[in-house]
Each structure stands twice: as C-alpha cells, then as structure tokens.
Short mmCIF file of N, CA and C in Angstrom, two decimals:
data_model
loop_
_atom_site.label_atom_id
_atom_site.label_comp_id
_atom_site.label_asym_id
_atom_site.label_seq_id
_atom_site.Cartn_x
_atom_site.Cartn_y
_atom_site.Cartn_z
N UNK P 1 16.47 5.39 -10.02
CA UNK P 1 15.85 4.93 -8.81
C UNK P 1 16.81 5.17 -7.66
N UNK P 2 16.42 6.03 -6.48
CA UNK P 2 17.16 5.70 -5.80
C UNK P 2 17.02 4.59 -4.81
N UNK P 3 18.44 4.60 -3.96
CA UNK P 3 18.89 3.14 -2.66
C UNK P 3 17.99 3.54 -1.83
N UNK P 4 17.60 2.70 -0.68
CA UNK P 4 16.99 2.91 0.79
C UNK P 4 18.49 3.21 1.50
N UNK P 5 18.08 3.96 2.19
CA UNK P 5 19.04 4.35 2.99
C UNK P 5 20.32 3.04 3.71
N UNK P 6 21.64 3.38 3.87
CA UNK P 6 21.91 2.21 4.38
C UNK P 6 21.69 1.67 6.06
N UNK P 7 21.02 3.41 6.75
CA UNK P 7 20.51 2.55 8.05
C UNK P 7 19.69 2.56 8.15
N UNK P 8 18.54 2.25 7.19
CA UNK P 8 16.89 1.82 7.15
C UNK P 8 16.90 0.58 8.05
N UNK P 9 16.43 0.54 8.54
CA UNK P 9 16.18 -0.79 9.68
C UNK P 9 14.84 -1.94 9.01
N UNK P 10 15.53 -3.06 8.34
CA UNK P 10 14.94 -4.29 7.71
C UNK P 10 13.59 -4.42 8.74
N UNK P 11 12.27 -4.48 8.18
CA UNK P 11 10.90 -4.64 8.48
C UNK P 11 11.15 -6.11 9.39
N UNK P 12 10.46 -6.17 10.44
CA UNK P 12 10.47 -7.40 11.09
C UNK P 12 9.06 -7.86 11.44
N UNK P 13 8.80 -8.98 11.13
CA UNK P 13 7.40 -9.48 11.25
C UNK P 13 7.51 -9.59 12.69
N UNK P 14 6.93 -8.77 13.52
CA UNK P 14 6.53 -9.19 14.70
C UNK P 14 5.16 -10.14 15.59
N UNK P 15 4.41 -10.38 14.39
CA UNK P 15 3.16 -10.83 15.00
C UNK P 15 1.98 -10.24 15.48
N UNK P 16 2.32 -8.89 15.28
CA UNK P 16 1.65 -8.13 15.81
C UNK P 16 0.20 -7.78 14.75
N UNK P 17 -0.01 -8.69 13.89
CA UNK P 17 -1.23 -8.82 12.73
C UNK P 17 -1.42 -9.82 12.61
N UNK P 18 -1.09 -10.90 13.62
CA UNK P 18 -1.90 -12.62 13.19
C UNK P 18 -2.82 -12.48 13.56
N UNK P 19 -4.03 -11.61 14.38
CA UNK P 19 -5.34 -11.60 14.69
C UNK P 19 -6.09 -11.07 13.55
N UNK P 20 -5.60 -10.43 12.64
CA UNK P 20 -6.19 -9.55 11.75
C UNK P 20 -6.85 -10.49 10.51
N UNK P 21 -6.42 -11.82 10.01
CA UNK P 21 -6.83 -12.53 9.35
C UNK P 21 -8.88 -13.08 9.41
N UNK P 22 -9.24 -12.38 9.07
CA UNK P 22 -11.08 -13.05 9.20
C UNK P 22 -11.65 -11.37 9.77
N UNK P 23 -11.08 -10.98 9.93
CA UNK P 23 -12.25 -9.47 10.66
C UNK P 23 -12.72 -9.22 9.56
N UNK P 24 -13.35 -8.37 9.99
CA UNK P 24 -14.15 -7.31 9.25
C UNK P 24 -13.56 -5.99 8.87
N UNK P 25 -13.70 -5.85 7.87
CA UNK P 25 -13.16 -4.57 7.25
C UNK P 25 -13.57 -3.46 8.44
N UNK P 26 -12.96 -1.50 8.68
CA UNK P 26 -13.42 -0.85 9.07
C UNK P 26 -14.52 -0.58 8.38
N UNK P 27 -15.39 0.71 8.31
CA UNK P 27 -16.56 1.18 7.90
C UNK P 27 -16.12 2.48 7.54
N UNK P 28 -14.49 2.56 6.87
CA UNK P 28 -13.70 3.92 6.35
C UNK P 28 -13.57 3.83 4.89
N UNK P 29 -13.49 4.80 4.29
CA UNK P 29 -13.66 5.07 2.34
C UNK P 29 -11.94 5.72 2.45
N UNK P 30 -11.38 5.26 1.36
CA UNK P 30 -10.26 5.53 0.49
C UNK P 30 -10.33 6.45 -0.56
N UNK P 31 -9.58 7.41 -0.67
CA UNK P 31 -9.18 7.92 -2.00
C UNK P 31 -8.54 7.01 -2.74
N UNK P 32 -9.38 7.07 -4.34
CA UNK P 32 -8.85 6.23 -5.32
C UNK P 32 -7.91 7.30 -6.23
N UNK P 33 -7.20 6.36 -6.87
CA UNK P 33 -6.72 7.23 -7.97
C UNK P 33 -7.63 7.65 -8.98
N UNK P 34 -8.59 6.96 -9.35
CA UNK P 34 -9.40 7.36 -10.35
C UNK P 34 -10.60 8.23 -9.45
N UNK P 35 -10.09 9.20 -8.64
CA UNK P 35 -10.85 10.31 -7.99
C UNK P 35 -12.26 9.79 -7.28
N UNK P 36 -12.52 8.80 -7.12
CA UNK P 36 -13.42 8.33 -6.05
C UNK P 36 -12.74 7.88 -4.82
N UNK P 37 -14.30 7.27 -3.93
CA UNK P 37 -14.05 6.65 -2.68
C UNK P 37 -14.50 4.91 -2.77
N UNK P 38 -13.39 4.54 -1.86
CA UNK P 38 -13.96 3.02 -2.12
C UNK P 38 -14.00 2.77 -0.55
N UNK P 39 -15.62 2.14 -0.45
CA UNK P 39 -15.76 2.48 1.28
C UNK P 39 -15.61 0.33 1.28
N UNK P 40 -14.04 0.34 2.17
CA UNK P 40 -13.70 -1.13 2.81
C UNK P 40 -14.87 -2.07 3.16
N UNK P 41 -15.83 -1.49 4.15
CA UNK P 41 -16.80 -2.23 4.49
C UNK P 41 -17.72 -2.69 3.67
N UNK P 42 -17.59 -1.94 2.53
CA UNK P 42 -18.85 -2.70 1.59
C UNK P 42 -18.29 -3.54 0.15
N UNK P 43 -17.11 -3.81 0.29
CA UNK P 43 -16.37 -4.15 -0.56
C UNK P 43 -17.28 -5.85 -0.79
N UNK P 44 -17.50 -6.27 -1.80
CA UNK P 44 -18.16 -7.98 -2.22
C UNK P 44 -17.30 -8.59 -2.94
N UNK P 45 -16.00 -8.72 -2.48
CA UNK P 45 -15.24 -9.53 -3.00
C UNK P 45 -14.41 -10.23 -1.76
N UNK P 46 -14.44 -11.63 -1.97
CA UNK P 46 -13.72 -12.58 -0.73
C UNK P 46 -12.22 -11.60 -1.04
N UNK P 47 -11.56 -11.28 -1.58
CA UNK P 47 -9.75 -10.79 -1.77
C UNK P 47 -9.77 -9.21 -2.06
N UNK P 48 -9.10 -8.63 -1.86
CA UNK P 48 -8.78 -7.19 -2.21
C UNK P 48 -7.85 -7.07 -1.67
N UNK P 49 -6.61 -6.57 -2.62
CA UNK P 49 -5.22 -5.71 -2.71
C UNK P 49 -5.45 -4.61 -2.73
N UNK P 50 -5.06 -3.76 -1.33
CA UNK P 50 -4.99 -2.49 -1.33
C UNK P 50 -3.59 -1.90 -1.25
N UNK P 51 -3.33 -1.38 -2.64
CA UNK P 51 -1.70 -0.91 -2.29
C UNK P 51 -1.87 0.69 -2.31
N UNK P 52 -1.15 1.35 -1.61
CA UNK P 52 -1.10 2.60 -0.86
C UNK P 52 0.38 2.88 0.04
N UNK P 53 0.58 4.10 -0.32
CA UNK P 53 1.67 4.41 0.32
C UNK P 53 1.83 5.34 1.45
N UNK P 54 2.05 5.94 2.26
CA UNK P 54 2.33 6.95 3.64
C UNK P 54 2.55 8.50 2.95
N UNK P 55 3.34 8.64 2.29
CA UNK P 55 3.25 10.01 2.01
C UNK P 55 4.34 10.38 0.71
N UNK P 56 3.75 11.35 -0.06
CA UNK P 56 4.72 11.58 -1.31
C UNK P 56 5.76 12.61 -1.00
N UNK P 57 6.59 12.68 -0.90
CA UNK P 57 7.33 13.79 -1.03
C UNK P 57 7.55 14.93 -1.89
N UNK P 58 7.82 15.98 -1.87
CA UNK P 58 7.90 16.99 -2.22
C UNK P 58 8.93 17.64 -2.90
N UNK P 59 9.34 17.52 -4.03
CA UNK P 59 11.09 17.96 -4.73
C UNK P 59 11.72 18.95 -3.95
N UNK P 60 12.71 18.77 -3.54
CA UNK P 60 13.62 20.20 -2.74
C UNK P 60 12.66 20.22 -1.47
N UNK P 61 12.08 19.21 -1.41
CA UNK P 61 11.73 19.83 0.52
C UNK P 61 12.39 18.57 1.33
N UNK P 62 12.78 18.48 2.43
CA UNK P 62 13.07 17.22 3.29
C UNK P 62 11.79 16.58 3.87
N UNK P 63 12.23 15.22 4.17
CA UNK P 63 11.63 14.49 4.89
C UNK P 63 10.98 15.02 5.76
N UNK P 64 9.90 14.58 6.98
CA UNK P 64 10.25 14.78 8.47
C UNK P 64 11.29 14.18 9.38
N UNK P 65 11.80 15.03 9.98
CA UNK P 65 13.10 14.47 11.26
C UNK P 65 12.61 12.86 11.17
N UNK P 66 13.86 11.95 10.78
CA UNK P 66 13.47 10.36 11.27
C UNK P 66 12.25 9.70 10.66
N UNK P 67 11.81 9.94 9.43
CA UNK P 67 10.76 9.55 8.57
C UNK P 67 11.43 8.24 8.17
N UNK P 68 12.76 8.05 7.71
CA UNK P 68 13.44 6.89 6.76
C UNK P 68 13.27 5.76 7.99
N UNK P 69 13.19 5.98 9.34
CA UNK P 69 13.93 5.26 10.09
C UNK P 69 12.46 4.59 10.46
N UNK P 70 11.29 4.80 10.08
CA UNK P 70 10.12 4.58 10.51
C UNK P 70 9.59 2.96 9.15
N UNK P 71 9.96 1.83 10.02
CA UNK P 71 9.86 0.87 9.01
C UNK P 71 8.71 0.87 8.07
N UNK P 72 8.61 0.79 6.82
CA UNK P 72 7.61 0.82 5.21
C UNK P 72 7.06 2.01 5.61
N UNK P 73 8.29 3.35 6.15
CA UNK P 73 7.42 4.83 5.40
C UNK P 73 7.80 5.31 4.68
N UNK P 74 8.93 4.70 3.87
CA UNK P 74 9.15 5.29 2.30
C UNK P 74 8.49 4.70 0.90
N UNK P 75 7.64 4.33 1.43
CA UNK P 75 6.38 4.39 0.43
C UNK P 75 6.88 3.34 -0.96
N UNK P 76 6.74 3.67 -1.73
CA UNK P 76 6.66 3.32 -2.83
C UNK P 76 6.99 4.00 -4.20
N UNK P 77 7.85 3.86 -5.14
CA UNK P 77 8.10 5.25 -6.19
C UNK P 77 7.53 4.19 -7.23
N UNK P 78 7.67 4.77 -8.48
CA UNK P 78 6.52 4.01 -9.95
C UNK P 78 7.74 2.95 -10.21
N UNK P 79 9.11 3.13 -10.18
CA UNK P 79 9.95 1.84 -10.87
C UNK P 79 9.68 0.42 -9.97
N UNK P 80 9.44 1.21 -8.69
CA UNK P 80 9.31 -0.20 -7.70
C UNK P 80 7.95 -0.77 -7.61
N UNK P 81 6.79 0.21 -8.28
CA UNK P 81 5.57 -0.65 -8.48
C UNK P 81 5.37 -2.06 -9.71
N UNK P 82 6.72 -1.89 -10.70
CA UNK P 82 7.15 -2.43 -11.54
C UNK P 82 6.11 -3.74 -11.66
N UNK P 83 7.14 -4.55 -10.33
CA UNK P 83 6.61 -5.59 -10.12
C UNK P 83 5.49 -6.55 -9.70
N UNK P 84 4.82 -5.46 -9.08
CA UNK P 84 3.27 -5.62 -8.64
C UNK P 84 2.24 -5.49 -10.01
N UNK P 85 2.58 -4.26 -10.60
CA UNK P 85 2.03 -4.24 -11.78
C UNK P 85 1.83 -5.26 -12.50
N UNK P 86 2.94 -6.19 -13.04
CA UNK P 86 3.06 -7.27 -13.45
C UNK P 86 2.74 -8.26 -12.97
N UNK P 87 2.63 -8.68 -11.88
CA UNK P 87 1.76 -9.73 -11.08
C UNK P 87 0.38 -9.46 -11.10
N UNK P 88 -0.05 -8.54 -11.35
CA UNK P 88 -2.04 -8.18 -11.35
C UNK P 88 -2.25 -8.41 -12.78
N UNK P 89 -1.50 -8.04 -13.60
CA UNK P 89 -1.43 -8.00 -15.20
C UNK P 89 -1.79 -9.41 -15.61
N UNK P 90 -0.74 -10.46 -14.50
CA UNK P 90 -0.96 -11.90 -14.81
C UNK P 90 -2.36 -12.34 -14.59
N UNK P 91 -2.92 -11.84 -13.28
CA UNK P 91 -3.65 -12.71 -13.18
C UNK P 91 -5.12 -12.55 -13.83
N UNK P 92 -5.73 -14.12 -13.61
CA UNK P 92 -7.09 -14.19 -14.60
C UNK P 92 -8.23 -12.97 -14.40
N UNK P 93 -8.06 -12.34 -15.52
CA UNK P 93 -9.41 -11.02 -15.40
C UNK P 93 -10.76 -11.13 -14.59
N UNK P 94 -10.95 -12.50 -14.96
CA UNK P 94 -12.32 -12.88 -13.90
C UNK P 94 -12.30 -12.35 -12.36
N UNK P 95 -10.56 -12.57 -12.45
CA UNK P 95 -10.86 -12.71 -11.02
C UNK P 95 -9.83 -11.16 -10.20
N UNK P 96 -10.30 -10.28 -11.43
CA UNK P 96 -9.92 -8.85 -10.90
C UNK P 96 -11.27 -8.20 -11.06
N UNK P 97 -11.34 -6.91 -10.08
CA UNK P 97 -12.30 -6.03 -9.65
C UNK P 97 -11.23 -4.52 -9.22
N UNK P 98 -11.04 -4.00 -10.58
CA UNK P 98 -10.48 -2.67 -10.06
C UNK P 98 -11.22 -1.69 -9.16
N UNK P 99 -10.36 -1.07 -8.19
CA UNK P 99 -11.01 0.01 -7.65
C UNK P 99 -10.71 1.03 -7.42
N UNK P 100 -9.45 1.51 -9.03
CA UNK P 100 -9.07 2.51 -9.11
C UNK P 100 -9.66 3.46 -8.63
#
C-alpha cells in the first residue's frame, strides 16, 4: 500500500454541505460495477452508500499537474476499501439493497 503524500493537505469540513441533508437526489444514473446504471432519483430506499472514487490511474503514467494536492482525489485503492467492506458485511441483510 502506498503513503499519501506528506504534503496532501488534511480534508477540512468546511460546511459547505450542511444544506445537502433532506434534498432530493439529482435525476443522474451511475455506472455500476456490475455493468449497469443506477439512476439516484429513483432510488426507494430512505439510506444509500454511494462509494466511488475520482479517477484510476494508469501504471507508468503520472498524475495530472497537482491532482494529490486536490483534497479526496486520490480516490481509493482495494487495501483501503478493507474497512468499509467490513462494515457493510456487518450490517443486518434486511437492511442492505446492493446496487452493484
């Protein structure tokens, strides 16, 4: 696994998403991993975890200029989904709705 850089600049909650709590989904579809679309707006479940990352990189190619420095755009790699994995794993089946 590799480190985050050591001048990644720590995510700061600015506030700038306390309005976002109660809206309404957009009326935009996702690529799933399991090769469909899952369109937000029609989703019938009160909760949904959407985890998604900004962009994969490419072996032997670089970043874009100043990508690291752009707070949560280094995405996500499989060791660090570790833990999420295991927290969905826990919880009660009833109350999951994959949308791989």
């Amino acid at each position: 696994m590799q480190a985050a850089p050591s001048e990644l600049p720590a995510p700061i909650d600015d506030g700038a998403c306390d309005h976002l709590p109660g809206l309404a989904l957009p009326a935009i579809a996702l690529p799933s991993t399991a090769g469909r679309f899952v369109e937000l707006d029609k989703l019938e479940v009160v909760r949904t975890v959407i985890y998604c990352y900004p962009m994969t990189g490419v072996p032997g190619v670089p970043l874009p200029e100043g990508w690291d420095l752009i707070p949560g755009a280094r995405g996500c790699t499989p060791p660090r989904l570790a833990p999420f994995a295991i927290t969905i794993a826990n919880l009660p089946a009833s109350r999951l709705n994959s949308l791989a």
